[in-house]
PDB file of C-alpha atoms in Angstrom:
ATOM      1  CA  UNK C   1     125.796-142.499 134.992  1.00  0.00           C
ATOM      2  CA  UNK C   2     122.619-141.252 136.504  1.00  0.00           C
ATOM      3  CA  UNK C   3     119.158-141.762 134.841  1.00  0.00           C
ATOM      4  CA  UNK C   4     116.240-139.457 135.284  1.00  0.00           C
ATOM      5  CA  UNK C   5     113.339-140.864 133.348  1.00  0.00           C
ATOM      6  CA  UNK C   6     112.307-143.847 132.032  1.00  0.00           C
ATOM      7  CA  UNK C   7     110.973-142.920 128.600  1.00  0.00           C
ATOM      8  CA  UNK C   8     109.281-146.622 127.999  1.00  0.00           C
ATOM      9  CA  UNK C   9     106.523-147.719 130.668  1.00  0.00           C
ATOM     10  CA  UNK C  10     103.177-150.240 130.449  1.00  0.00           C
ATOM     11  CA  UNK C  11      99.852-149.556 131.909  1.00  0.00           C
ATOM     12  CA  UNK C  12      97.102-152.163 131.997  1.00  0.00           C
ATOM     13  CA  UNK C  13      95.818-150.366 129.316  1.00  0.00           C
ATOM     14  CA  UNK C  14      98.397-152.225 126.815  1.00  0.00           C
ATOM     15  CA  UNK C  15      96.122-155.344 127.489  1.00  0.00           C
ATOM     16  CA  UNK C  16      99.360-157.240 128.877  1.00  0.00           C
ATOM     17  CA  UNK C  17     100.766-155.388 131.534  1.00  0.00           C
ATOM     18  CA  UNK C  18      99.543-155.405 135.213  1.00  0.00           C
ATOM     19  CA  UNK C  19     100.186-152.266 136.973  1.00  0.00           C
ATOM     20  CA  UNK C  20      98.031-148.892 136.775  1.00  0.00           C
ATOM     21  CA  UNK C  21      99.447-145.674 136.003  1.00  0.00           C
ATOM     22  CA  UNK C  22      98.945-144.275 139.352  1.00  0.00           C
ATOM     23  CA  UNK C  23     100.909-147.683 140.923  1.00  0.00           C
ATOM     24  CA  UNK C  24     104.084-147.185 137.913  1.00  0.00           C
ATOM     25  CA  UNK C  25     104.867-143.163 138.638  1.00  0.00           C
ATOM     26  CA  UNK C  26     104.481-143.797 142.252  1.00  0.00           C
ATOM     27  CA  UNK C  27     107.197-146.332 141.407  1.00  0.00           C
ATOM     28  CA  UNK C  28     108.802-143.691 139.282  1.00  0.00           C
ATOM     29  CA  UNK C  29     109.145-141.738 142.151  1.00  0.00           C
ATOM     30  CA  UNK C  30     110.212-143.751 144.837  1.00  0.00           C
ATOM     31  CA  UNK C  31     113.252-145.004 142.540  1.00  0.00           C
ATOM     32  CA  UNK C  32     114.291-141.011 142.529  1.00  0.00           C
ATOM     33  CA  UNK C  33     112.979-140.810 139.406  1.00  0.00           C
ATOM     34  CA  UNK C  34     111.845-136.981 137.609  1.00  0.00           C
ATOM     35  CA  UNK C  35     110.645-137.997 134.845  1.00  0.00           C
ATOM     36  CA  UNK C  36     108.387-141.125 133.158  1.00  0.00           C
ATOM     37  CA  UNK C  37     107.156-142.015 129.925  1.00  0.00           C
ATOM     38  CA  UNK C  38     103.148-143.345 129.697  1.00  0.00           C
ATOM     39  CA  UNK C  39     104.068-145.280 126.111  1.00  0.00           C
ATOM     40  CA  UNK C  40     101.411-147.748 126.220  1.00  0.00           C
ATOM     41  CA  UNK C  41     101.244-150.236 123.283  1.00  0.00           C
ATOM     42  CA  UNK C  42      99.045-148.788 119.892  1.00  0.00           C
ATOM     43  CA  UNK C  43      95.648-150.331 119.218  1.00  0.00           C
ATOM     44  CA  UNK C  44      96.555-152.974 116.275  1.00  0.00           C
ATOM     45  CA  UNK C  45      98.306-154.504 119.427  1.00  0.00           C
ATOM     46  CA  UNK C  46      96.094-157.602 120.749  1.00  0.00           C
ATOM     47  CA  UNK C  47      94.605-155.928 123.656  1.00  0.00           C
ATOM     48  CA  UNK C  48      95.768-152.655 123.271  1.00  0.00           C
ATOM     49  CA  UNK C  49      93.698-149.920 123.943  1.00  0.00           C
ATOM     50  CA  UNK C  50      91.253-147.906 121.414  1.00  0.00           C
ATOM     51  CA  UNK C  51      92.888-144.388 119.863  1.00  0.00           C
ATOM     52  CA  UNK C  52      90.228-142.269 121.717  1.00  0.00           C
ATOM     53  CA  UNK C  53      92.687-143.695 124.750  1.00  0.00           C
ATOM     54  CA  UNK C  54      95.347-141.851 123.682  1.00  0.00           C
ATOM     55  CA  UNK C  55      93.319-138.163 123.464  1.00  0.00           C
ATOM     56  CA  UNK C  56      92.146-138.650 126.504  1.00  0.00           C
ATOM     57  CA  UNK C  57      95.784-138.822 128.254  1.00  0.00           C
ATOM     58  CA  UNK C  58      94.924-135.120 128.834  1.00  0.00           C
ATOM     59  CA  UNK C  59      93.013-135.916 131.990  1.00  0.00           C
ATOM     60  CA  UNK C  60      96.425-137.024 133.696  1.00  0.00           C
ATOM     61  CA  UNK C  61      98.095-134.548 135.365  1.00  0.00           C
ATOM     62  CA  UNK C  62     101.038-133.556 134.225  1.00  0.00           C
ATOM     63  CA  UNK C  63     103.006-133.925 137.656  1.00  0.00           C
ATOM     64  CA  UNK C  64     102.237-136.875 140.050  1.00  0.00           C
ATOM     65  CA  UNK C  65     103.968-138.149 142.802  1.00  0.00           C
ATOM     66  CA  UNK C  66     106.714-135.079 142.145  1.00  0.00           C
ATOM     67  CA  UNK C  67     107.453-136.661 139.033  1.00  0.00           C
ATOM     68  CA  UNK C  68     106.648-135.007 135.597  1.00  0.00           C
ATOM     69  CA  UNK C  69     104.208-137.588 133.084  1.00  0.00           C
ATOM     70  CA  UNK C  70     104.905-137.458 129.573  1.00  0.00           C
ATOM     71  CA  UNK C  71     102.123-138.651 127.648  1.00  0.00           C
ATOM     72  CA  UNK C  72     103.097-141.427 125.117  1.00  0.00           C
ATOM     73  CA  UNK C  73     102.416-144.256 122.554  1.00  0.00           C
ATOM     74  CA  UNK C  74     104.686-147.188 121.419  1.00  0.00           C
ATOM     75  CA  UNK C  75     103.433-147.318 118.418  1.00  0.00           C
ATOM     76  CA  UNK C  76     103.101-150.286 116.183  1.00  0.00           C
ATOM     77  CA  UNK C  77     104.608-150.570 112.853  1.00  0.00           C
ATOM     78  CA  UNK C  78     101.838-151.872 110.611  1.00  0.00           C
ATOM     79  CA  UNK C  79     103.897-152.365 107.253  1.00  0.00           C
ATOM     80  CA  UNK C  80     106.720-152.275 104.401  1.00  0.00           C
ATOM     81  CA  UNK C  81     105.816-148.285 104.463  1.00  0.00           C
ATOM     82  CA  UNK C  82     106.467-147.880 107.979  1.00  0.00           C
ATOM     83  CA  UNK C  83     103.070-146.871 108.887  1.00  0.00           C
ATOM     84  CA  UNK C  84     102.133-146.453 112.521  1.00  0.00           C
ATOM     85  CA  UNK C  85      98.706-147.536 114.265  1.00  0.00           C
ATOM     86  CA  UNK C  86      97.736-143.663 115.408  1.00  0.00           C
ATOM     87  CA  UNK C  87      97.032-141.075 112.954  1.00  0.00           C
ATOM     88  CA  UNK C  88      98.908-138.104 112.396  1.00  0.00           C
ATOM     89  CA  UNK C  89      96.666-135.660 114.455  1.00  0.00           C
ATOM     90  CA  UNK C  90      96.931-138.207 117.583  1.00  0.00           C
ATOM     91  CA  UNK C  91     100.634-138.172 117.108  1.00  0.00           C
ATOM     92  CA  UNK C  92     101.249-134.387 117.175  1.00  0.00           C
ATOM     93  CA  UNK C  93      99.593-134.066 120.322  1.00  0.00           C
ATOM     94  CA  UNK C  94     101.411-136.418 122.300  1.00  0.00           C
ATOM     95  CA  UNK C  95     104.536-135.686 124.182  1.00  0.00           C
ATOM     96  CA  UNK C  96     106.607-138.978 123.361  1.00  0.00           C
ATOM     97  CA  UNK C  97     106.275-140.946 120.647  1.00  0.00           C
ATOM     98  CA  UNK C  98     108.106-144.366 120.168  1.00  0.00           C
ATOM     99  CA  UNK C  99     107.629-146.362 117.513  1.00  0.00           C
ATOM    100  CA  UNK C 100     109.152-150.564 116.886  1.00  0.00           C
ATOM    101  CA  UNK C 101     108.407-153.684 115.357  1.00  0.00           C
ATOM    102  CA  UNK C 102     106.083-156.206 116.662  1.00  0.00           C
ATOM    103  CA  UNK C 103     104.894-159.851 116.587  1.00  0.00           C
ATOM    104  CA  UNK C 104     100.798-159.905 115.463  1.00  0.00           C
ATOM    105  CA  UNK C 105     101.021-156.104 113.949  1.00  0.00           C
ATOM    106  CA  UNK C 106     104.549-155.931 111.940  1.00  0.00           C
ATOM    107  CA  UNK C 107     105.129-158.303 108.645  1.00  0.00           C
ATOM    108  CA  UNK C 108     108.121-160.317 108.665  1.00  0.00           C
ATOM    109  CA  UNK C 109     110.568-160.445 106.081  1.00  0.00           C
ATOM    110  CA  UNK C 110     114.242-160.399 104.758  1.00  0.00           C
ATOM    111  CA  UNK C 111     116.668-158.524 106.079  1.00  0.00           C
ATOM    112  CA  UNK C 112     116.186-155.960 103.269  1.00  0.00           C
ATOM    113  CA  UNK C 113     112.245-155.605 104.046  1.00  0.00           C
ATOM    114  CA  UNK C 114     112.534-155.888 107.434  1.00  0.00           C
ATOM    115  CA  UNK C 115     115.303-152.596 107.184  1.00  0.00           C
ATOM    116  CA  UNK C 116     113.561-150.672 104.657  1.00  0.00           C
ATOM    117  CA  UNK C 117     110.278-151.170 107.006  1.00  0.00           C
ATOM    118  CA  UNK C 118     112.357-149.422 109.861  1.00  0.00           C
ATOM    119  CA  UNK C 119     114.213-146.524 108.097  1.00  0.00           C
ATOM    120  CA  UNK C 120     110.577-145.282 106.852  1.00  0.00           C
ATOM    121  CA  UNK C 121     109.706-145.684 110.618  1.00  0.00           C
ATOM    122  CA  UNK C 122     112.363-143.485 111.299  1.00  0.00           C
ATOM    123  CA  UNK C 123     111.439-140.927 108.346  1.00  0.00           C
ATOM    124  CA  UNK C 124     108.286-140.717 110.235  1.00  0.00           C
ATOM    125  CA  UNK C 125     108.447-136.528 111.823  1.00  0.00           C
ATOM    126  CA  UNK C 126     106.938-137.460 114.995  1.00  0.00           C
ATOM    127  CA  UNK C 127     109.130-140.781 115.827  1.00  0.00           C
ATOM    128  CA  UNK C 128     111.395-139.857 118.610  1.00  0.00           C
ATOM    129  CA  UNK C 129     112.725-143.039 119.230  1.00  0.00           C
ATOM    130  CA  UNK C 130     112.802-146.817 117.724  1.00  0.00           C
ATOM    131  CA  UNK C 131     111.789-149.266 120.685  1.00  0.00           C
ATOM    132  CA  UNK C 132     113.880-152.712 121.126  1.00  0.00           C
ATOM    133  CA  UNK C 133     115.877-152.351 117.461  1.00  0.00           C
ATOM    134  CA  UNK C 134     117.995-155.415 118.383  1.00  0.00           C
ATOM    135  CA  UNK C 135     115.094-157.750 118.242  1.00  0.00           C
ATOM    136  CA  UNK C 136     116.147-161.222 116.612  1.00  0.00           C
ATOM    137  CA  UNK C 137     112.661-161.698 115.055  1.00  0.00           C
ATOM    138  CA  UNK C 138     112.932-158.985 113.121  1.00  0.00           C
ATOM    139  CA  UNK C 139     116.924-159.163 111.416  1.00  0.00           C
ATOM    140  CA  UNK C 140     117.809-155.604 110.243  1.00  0.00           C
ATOM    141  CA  UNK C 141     120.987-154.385 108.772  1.00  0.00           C
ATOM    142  CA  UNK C 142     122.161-152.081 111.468  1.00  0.00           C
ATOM    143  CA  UNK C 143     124.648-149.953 109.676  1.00  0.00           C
ATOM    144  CA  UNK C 144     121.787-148.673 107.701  1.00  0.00           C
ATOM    145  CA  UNK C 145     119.178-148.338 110.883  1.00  0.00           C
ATOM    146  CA  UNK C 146     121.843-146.318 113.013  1.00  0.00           C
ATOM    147  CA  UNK C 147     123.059-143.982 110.173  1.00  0.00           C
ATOM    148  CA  UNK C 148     119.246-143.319 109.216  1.00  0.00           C
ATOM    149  CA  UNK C 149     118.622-142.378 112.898  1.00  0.00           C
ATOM    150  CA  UNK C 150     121.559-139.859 112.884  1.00  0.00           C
ATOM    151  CA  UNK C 151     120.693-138.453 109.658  1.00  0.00           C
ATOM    152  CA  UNK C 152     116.699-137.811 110.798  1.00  0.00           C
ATOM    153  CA  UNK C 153     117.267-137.293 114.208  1.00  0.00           C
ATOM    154  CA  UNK C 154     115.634-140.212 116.316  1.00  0.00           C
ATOM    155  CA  UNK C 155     116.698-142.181 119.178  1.00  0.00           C
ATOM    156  CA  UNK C 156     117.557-145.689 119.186  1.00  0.00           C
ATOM    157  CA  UNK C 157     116.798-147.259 122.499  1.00  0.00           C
ATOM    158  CA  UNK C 158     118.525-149.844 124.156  1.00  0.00           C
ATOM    159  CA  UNK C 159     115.974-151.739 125.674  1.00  0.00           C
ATOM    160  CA  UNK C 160     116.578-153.390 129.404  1.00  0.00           C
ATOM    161  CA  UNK C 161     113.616-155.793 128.705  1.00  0.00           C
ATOM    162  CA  UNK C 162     115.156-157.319 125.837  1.00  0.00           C
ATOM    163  CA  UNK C 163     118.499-158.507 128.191  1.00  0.00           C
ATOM    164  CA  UNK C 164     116.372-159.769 130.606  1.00  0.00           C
ATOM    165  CA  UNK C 165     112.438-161.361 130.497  1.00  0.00           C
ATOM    166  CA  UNK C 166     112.046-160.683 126.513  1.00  0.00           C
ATOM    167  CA  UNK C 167     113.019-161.030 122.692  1.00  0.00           C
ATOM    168  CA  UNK C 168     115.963-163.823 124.189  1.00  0.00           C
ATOM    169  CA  UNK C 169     118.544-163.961 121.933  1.00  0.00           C
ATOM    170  CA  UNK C 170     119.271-159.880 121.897  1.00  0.00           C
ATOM    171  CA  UNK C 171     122.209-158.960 123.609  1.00  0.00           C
ATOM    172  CA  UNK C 172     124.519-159.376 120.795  1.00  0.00           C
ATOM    173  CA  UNK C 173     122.149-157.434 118.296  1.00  0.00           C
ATOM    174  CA  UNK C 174     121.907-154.589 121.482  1.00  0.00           C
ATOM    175  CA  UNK C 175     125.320-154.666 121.471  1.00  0.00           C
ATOM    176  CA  UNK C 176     126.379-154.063 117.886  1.00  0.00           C
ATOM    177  CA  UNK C 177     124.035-151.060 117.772  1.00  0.00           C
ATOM    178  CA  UNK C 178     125.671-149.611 121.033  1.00  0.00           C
ATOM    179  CA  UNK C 179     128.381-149.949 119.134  1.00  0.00           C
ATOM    180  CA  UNK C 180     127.382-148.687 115.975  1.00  0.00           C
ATOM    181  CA  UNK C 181     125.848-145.534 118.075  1.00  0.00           C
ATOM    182  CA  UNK C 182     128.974-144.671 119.681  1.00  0.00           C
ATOM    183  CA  UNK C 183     130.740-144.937 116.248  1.00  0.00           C
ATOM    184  CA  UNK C 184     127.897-142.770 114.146  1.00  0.00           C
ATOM    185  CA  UNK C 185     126.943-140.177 117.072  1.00  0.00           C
ATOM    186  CA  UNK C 186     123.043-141.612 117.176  1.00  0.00           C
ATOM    187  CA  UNK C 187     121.146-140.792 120.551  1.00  0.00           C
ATOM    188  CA  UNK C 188     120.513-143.763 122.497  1.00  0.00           C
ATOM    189  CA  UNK C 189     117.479-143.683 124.682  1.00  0.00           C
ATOM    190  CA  UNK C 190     117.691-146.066 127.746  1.00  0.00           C
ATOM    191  CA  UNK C 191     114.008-147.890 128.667  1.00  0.00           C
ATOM    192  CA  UNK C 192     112.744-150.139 130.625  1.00  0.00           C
ATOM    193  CA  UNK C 193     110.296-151.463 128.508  1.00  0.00           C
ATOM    194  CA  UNK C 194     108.406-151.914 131.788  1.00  0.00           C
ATOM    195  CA  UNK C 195     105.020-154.230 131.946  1.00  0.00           C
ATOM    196  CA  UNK C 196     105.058-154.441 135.956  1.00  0.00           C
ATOM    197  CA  UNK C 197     106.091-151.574 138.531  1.00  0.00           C
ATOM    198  CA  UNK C 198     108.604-152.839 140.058  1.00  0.00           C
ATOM    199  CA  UNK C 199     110.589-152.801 136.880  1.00  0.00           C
ATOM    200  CA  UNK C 200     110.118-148.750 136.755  1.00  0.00           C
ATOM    201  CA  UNK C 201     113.847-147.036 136.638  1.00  0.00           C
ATOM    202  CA  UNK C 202     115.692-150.667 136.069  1.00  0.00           C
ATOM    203  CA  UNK C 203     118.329-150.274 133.620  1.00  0.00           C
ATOM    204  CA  UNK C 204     120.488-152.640 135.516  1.00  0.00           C
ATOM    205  CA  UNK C 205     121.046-154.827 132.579  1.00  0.00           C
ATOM    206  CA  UNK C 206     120.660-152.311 129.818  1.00  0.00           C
ATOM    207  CA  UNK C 207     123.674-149.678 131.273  1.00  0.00           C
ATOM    208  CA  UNK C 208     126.795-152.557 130.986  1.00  0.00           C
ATOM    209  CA  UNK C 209     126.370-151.988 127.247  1.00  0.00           C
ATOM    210  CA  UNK C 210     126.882-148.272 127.536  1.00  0.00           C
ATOM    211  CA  UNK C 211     130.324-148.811 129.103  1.00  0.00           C
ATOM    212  CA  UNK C 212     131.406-151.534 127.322  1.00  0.00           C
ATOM    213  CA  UNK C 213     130.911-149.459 124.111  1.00  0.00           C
ATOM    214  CA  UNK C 214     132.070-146.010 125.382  1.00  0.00           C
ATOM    215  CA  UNK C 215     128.388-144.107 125.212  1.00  0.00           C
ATOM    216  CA  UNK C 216     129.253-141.417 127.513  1.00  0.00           C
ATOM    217  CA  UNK C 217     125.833-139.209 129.448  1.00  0.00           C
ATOM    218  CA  UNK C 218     126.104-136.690 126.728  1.00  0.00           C
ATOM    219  CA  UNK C 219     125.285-138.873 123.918  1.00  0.00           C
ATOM    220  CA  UNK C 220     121.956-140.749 126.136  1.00  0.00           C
ATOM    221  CA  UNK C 221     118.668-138.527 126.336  1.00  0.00           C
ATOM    222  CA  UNK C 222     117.455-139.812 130.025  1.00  0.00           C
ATOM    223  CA  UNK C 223     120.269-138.177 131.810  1.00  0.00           C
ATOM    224  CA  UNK C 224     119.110-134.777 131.497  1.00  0.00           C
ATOM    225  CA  UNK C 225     115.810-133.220 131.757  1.00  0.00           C
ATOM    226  CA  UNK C 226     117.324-130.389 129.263  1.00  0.00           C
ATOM    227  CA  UNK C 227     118.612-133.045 126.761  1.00  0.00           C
ATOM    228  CA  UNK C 228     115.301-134.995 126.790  1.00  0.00           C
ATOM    229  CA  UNK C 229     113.393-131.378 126.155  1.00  0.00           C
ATOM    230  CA  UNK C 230     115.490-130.519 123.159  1.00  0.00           C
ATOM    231  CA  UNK C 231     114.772-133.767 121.751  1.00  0.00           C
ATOM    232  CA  UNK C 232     110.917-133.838 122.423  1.00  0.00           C
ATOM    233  CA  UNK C 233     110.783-130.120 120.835  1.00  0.00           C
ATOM    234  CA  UNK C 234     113.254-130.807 117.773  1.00  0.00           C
ATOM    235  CA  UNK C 235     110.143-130.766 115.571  1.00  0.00           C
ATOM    236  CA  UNK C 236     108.159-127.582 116.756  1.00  0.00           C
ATOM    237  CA  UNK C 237     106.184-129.333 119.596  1.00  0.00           C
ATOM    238  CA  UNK C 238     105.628-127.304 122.922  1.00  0.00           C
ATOM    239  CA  UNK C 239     106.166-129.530 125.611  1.00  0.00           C
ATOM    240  CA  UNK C 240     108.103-128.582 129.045  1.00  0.00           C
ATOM    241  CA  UNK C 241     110.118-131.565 130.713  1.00  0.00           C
TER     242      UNK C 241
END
């Protein structure tokens, strides 16, 4: 299967990451790379940057390097309500916009809470995609996450990060939502979760969960530039991959 973005990527700007933007799509492209994903973290994270941040993303270009920038956010999931750390007017003008659940900004809870909290993530209209859903410190019921994803039309990604330097204990929670994905028709959304530039386009531990749980390139948005557009644009947005 052959990848051509990585739709999850770290700047300095997320206040604990160490490579510029300039340094990770020059990575980008030397790894073959056509597309990548600026999704730094959402101010509520500690050391994140400040919303103006993410309005002024307009002064990138929109190619570097030969490779096409989408201007992002992981945003951070702030409560029971599944509300995100950027308003609604910052969202709409961003090209990519992930959303997940994290340590500092997101509650912990039961199973239940910690469910509900997602699925009004995912009711969100400008959440493409749910960031690291297998994480052990926050215990979901996945039957419900992956069936709300299909039935609102976001992207569950399967995070490389997670199977390899963070959130240890995921690969069996990453692997029942493959699963589940395969079995429910969600689209899965490969990143690298990337915090250093030599992690750019690394999916080398993220892609034997794809196999082992039949997800063929048709059913992953980072194999085709077209795919990825139609996903971005679902919702009335004008962006060109």
């Amino acid at each position: 299967m052959q990848f051509i973005a990585d739709l999850h990527v770290h700047s300095v700007a997320s206040g604990h990451a160490y490579s510029t933007v300039t340094e990770n799509v020059r990575a980008a492209a030397e790894q073959g790379l056509e597309v990548i994903a600026l999704t730094d973290h959402g101010p509520q994270m500690p050391g994140g940057p400040h919303a103006y941040y993410f309005g002024n993303l307009a002064v990138i270009p929109e190619t570097l390097f030969g490779v096409r920038v989408l201007k992002g956010v992981e945003a951070n999931i702030l409560d029971r309500q599944g509300t995100l750390d950027l308003e609604d007017q910052r969202l709409a003008k961003l090209d990519i916009v992930l959303a997940g659940l994290h340590t500092y900004c997101a509650p912990y809870g039961s199973v239940e809470e910690n469910t509900q909290m997602l699925v009004n993530a995912i009711r969100n209209p400008w959440v493409d995609a749910i960031v690291h859903p297998g994480n052990p410190e926050y215990p979901v019921d996945f039957s419900v996450i992956v069936k709300a994803a299909v039935e609102f039309d976001v992207a569950l990604e399967i995070n490389n990060s997670s199977l390899t330097v963070s959130r240890k204990g995921s690969l069996p929670f990453c692997d029942t939502i493959a699963g589940l994905a395969k079995q429910y028709g969600a689209k899965v959304m490969l990143g690298t979760d990337s915090h250093f530039a030599t992690h750019v386009g690394d999916f080398g531990a993220a892609v034997p969960l794809l196999a082992k749980n039949g997800i063929e390139a048709d059913q992953v948005l980072n194999t085709s530039r077209q795919k990825l557009s139609d996903h971005l644009t679902r919702r009335g947005r004008v962006i060109t991959v």
